[in-house]
Tab-separated table of C-alpha atoms and ligand atoms in Angstrom:
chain	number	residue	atom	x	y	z
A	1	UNK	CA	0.000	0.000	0.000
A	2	UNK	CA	1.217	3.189	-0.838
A	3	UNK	CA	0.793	5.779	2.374
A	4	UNK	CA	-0.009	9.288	0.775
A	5	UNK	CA	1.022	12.434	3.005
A	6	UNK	CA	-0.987	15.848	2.412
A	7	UNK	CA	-1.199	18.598	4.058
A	8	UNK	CA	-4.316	19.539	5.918
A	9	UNK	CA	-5.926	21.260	3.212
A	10	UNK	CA	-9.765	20.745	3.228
A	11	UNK	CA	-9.520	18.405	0.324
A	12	UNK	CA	-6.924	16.608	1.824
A	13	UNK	CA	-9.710	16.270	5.394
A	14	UNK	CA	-12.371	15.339	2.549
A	15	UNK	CA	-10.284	12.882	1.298
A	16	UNK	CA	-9.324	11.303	4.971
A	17	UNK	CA	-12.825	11.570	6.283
A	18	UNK	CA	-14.150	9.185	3.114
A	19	UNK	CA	-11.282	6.962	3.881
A	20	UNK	CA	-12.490	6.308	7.622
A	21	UNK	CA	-16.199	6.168	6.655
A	22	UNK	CA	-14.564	3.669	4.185
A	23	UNK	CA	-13.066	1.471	6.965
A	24	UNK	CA	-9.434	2.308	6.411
A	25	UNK	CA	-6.657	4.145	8.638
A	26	UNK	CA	-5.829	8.025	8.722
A	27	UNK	CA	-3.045	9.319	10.940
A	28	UNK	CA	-3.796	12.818	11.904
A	29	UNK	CA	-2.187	15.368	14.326
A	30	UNK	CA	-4.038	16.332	17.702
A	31	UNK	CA	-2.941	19.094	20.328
A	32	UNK	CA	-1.062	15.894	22.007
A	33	UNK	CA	0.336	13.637	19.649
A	34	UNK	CA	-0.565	12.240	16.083
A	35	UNK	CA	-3.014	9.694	15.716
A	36	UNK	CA	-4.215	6.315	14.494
A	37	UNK	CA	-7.698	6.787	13.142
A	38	UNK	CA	-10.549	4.225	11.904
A	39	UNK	CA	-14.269	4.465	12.200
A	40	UNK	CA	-14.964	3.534	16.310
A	41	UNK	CA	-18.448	2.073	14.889
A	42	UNK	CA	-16.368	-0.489	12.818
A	43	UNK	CA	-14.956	-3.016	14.084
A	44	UNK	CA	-13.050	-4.469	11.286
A	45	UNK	CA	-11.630	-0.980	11.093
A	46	UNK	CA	-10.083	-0.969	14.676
A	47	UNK	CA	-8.993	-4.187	14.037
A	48	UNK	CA	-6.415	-3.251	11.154
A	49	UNK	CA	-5.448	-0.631	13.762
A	50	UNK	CA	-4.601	-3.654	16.245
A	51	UNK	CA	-2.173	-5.060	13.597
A	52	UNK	CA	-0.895	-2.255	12.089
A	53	UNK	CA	0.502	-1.047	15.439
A	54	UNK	CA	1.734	-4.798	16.901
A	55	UNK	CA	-0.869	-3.364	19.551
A	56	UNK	CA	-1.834	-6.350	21.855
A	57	UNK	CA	-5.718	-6.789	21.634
A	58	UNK	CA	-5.992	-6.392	25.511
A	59	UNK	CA	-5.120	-2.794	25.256
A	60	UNK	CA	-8.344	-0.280	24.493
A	61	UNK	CA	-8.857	2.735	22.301
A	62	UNK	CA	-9.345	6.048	23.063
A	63	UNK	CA	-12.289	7.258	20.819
A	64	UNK	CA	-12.628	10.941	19.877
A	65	UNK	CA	-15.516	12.446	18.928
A	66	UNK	CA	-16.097	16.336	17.898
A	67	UNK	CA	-19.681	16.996	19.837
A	68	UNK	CA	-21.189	16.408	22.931
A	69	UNK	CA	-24.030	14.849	21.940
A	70	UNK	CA	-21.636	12.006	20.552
A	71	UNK	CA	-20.841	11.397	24.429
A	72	UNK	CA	-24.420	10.325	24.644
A	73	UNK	CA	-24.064	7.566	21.992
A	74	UNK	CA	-21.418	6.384	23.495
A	75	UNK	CA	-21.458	6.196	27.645
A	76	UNK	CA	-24.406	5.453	29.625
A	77	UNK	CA	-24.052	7.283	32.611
A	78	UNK	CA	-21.702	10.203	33.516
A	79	UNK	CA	-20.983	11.189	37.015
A	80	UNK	CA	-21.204	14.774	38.309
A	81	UNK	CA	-17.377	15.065	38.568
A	82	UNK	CA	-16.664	13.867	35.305
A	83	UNK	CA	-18.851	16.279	33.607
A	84	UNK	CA	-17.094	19.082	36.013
A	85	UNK	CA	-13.759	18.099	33.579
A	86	UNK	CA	-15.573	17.426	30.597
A	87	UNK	CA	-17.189	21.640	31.271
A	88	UNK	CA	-13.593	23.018	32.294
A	89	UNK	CA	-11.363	20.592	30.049
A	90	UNK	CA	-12.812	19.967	26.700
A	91	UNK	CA	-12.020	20.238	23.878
A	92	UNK	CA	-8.769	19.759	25.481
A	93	UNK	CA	-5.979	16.936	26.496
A	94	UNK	CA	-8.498	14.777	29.075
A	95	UNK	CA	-9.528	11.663	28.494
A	96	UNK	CA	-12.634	10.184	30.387
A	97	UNK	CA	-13.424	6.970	30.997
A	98	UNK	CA	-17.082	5.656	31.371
A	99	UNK	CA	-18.943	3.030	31.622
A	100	UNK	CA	-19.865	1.983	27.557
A	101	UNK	CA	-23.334	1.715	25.509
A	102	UNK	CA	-23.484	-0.947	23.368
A	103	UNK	CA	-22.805	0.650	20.428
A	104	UNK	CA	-19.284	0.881	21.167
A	105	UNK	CA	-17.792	-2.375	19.830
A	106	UNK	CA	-16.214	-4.506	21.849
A	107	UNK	CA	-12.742	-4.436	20.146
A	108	UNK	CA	-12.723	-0.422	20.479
A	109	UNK	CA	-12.525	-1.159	24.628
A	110	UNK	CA	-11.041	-4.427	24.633
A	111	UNK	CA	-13.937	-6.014	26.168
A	112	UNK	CA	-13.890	-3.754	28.959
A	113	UNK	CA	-17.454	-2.105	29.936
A	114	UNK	CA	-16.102	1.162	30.332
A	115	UNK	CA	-14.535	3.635	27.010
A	116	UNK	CA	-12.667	6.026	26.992
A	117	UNK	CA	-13.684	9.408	25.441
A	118	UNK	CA	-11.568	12.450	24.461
A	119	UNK	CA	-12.862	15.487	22.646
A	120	UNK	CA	-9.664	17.004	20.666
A	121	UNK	CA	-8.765	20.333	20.104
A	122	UNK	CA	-6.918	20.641	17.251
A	123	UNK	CA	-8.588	22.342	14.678
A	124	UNK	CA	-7.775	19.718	12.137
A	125	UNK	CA	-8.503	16.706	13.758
A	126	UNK	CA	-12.000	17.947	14.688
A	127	UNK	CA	-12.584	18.384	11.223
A	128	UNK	CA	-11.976	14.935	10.104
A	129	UNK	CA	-14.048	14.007	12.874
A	130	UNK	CA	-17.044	16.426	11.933
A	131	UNK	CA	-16.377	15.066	7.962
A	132	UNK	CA	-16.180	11.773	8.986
A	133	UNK	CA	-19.687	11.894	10.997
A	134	UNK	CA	-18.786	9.191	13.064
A	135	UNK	CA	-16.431	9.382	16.189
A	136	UNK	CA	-12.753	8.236	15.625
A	137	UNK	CA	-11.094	5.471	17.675
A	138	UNK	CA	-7.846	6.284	17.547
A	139	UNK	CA	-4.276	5.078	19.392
A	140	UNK	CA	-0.977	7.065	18.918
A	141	UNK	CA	0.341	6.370	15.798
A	142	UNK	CA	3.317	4.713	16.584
A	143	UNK	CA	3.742	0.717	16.742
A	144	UNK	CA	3.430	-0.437	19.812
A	145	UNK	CA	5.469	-0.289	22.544
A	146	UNK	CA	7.690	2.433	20.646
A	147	UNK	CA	7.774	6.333	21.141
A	148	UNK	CA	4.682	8.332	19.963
A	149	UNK	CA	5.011	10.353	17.108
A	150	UNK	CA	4.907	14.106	17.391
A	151	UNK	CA	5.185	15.461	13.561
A	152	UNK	CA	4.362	13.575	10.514
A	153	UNK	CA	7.828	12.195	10.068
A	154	UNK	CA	7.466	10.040	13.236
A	155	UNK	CA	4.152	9.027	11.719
A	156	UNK	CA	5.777	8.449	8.313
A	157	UNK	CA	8.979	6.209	9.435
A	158	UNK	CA	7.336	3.564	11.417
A	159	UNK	CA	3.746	3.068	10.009
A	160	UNK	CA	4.226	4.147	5.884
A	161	UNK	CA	3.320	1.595	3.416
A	162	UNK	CA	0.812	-0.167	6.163
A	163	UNK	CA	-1.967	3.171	6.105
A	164	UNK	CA	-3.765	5.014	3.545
A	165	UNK	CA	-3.023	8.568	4.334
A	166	UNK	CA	-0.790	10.799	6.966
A	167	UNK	CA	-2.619	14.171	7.425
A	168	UNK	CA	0.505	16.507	8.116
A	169	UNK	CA	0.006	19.398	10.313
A	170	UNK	CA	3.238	19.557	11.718
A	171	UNK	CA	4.492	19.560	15.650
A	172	UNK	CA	2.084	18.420	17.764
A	173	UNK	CA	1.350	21.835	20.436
A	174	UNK	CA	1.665	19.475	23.413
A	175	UNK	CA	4.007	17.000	22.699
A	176	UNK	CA	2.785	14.564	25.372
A	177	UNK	CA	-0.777	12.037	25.184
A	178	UNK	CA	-3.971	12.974	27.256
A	179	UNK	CA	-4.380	12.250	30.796
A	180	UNK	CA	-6.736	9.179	31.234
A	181	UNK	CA	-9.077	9.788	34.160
A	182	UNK	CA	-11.576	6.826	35.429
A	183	UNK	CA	-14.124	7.318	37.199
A	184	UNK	CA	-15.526	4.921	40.025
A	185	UNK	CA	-18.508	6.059	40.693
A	186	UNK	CA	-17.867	9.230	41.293
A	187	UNK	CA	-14.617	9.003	42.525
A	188	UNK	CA	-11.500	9.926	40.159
A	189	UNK	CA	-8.778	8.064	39.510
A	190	UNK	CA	-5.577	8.733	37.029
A	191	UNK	CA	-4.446	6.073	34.874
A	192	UNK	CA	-2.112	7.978	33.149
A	193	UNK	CA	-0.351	11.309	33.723
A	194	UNK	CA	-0.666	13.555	30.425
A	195	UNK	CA	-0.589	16.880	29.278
A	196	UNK	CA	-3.491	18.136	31.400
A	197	UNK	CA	-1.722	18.016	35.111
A	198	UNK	CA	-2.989	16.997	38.038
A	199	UNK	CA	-3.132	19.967	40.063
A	200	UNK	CA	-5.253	21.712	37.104
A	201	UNK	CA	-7.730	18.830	37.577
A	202	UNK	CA	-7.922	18.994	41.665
A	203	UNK	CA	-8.605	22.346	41.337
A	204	UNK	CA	-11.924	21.967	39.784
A	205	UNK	CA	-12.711	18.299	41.601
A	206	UNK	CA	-10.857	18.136	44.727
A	207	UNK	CA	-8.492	15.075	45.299
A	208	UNK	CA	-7.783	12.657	43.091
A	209	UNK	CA	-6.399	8.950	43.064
A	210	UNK	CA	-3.795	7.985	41.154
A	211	UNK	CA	-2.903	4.297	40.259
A	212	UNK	CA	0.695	3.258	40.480
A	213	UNK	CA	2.344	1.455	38.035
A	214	UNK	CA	0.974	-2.198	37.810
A	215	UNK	CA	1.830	-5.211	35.332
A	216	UNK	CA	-1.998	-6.642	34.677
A	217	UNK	CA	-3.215	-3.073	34.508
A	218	UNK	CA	-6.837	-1.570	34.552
A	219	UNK	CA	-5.282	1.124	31.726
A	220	UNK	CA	-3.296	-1.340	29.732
A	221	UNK	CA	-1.102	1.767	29.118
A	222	UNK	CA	0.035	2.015	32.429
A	223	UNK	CA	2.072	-1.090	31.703
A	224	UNK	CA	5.418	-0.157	32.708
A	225	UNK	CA	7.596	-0.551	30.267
A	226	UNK	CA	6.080	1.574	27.111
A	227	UNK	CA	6.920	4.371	25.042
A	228	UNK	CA	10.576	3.143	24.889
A	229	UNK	CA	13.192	4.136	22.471
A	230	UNK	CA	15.123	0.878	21.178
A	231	UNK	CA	18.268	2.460	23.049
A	232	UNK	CA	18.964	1.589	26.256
A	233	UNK	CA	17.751	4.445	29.195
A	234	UNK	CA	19.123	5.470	32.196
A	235	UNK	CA	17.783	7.957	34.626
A	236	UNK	CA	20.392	9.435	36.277
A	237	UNK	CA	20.741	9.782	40.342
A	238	UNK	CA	23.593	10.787	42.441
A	239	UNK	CA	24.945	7.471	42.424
A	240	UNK	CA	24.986	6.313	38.348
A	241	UNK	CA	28.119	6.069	37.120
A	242	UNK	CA	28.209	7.684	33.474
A	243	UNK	CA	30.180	5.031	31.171
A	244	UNK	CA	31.597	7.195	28.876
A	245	UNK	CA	33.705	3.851	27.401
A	246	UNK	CA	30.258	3.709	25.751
A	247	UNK	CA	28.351	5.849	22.965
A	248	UNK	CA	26.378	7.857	25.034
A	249	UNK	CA	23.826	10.387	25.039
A	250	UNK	CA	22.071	13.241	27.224
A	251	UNK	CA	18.971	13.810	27.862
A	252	UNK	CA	18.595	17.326	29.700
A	253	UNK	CA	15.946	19.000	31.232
A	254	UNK	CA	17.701	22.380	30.934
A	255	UNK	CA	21.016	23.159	29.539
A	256	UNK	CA	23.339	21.170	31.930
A	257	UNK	CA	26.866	22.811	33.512
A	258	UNK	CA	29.121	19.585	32.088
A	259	UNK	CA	28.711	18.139	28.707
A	260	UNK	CA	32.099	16.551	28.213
A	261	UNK	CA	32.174	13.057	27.164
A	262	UNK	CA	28.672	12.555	25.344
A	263	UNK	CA	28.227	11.634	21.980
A	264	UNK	CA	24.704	13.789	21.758
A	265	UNK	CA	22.867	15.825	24.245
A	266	UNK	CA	19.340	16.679	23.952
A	267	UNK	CA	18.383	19.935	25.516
A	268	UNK	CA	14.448	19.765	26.463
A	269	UNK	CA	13.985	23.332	27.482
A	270	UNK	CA	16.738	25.639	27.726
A	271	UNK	CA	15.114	27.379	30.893
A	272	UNK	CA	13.705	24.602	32.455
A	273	UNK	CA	10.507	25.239	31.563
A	274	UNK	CA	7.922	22.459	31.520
A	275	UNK	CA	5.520	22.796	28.304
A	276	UNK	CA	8.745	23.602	26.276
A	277	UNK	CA	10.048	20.474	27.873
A	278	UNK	CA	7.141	18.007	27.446
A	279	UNK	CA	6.440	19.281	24.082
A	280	UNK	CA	10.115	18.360	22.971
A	281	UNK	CA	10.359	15.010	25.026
A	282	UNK	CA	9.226	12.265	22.250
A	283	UNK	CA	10.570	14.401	18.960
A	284	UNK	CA	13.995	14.770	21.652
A	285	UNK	CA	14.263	10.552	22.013
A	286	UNK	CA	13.615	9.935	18.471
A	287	UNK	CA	16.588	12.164	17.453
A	288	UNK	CA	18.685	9.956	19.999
A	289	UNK	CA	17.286	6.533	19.085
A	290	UNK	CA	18.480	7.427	15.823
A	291	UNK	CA	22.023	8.726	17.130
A	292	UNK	CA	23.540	5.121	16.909
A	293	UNK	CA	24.128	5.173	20.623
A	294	UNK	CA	24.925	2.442	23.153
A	295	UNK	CA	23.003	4.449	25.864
A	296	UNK	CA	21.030	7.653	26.819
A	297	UNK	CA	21.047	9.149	29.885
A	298	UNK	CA	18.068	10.754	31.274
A	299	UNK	CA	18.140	13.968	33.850
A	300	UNK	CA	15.588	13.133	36.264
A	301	UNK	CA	12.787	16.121	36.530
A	302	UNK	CA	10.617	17.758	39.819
A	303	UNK	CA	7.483	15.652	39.896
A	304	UNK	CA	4.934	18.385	40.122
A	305	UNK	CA	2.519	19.779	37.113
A	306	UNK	CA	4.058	18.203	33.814
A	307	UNK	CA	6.954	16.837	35.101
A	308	UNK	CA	4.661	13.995	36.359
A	309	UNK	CA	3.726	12.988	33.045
A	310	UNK	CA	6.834	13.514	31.544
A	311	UNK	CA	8.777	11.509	34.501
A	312	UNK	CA	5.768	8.693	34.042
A	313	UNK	CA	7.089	8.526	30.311
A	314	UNK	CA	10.864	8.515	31.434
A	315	UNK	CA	10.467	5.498	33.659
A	316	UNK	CA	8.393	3.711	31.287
A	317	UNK	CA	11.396	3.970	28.908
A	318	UNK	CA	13.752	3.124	31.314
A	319	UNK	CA	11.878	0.031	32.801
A	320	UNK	CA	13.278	-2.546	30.228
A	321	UNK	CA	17.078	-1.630	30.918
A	322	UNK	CA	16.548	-1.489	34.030
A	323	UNK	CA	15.762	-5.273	34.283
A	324	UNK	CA	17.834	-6.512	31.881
A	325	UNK	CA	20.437	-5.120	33.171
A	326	UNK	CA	19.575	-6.617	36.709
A	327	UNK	CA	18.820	-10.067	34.967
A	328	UNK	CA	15.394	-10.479	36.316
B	1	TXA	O1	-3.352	12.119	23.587
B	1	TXA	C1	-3.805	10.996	23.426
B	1	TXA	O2	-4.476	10.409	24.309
B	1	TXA	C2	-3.506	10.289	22.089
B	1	TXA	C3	-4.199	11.068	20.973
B	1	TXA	C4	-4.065	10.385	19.640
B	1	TXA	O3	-5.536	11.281	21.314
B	1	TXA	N1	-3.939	8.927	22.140
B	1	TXA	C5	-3.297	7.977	22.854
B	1	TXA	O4	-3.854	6.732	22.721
B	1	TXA	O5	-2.335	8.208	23.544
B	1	TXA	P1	-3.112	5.411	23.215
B	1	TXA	O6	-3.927	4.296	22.695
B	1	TXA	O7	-1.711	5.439	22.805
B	1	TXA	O8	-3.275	5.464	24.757
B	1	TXA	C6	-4.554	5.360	25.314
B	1	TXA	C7	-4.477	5.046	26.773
B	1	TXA	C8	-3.855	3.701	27.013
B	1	TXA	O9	-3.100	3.805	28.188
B	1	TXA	C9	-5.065	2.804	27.201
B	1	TXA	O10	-4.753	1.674	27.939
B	1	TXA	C10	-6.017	3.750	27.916
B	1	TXA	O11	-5.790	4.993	27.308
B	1	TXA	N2	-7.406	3.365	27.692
B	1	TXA	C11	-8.075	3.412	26.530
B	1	TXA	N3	-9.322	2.919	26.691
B	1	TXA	C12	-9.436	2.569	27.986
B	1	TXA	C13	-10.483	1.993	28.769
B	1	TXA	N4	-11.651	1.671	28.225
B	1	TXA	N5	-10.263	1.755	30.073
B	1	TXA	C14	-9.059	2.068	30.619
B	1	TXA	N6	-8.026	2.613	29.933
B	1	TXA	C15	-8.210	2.857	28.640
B	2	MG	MG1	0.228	5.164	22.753
């Protein structure tokens, strides 16, 4: 298959919202990251999304609709704090999770009763949506396991030849997925730490839960290795020993005192601030994955606001070295 790659002209959003209604695969950009796309009312649709990412079928799909109304078709009941977020938050970077209607197929969720819902902001991707007239399940568009993809590029390298078309609309804004909130009844829980933080969400609902790290997960995303460059990661502590007998690589939070001895250094924000950083933190470990080197290592970041997500994403990547290297 050859994978076309237009810019988001309103032909070119035509042309992707006949392909979904079609039952084929659009990668898009959103305020977060670029997505996967297929009609979420098609199952044999979300399917090919399954295989084109290597995407295990136990892990669920975010589906993104465009109106609120589509909410209704999709979740049967929504709790009074949810719909607090859903007010403050959307169209935005939150992702809800609710218990499904049945005309959410059972592939889109996993066979889970409960999908999860995000209304995007990005002006493009809610016109494919509104084109499309259904709402869009849709994944990060990288294969599975492997960094997301925050410009077109990203998209193009690991997924062309396997999709129709790659809507380009260049760097994502955010840089960093949506954070996945659950709801039990109507308490709140995180399942993942994303580009709306914490704090923002407490202010408007009080306390929140968050679920640490866990192997047979309720989010299948929280698994904790993810997101992981094919390089080796290291977060570094007081007590790592750089090995500069290998190739190795930075990864700074702001523009470090020392640089001797690394091969490449990766800068996330020169200031230290924490959008700059988040939005630069996949696009910054692709450019190192693709350094030839024998190992990165990470500067470790505050975990407050962003940094949470961003340090959630860090360990993730660092997870498989880290037991390799201790043989477990
Ligand atoms: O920013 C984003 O969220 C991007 C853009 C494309 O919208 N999407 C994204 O999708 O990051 P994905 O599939 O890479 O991550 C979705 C996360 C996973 O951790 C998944 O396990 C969780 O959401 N999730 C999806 N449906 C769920 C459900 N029904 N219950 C619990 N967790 C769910
Ligand atoms: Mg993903």
């Amino acid at each position: 298959m050859k994978t076309q790659i237009l810019p988001p002209t309103p032909r070119a959003i035509t042309q992707a919202a006949a392909i979904i209604r079609q039952g084929g695969l659009v990668a898009f950009p959103t305020e977060t990251v670029y997505g996967l796309g297929a009609s979420a009312f098609n199952p044999y649709a979300v399917a090919k999304i399954f295989k084109v990412k290597n995407r295990p079928h136990f892990d669920p799909i975010i589906v993104h609709i465009a109106k609120l109304s589509d909410l209704e078709l999709l979740v049967k009941t929504c709790p009074p704090k949810a719909q607090k977020l859903i007010d403050k938050f959307w169209p935005g970077p939150l992702t809800v999770v609710l218990p499904k209607t049945s005309k959410v197929p059972e592939i889109v969720t996993a066979g889970l009763p409960s999908v999860a819902i995000r209304m995007p902001a990005h002006r493009v991707t809610q016109a494919i949506i509104k084109k499309a007239q259904v709402p869009i399940a849709a994944p990060s568009a990288n294969k599975f396991g492997y960094l997301s993809p925050t410009t077109a590029e990203h998209v193009a390298k690991q997924l062309s030849g396997k999709i129709e078309l790659i809507i380009d609309g260049g760097k994502c804004n955010w840089g960093i997925e949506s954070t996945v909130v659950y709801f039990e009844n109507n308490d709140a829980v995180i399942l993942r730490h994303g580009a709306l933080p914490q704090e923002e969400i407490e202010n408007v609902i009080g306390r929140v839960k968050t679920i640490k790290k866990s192997v047979q997960p309720l989010s299948p995303g929280t698994l904790l290795k993810h997101y992981a460059p094919k390089t080796p990661i290291v977060i570094l502590n007081n007590r790592t020993r750089i090995d500069f007998t290998k190739r190795a690589g930075l990864l700074a939070f702001r523009m470090p005192s020392k640089i001797n001895g690394f091969h490449k250094i990766e800068v996330l924000s020169k200031n230290g601030n924490y959008v700059e950083a988040a939005a630069n933190l996949f696009e910054a470990l692709h450019r190192l994955d693709e350094s030839n080197l024998d190992v990165i290592y990470a500067q470790k970041i505050k975990e407050i606001g962003l940094g949470r997500a961003i340090m959630e994403r860090l360990k993730k990547a660092a997870y498989k070295y880290k037991k390799e290297n201790l043989g477990q």
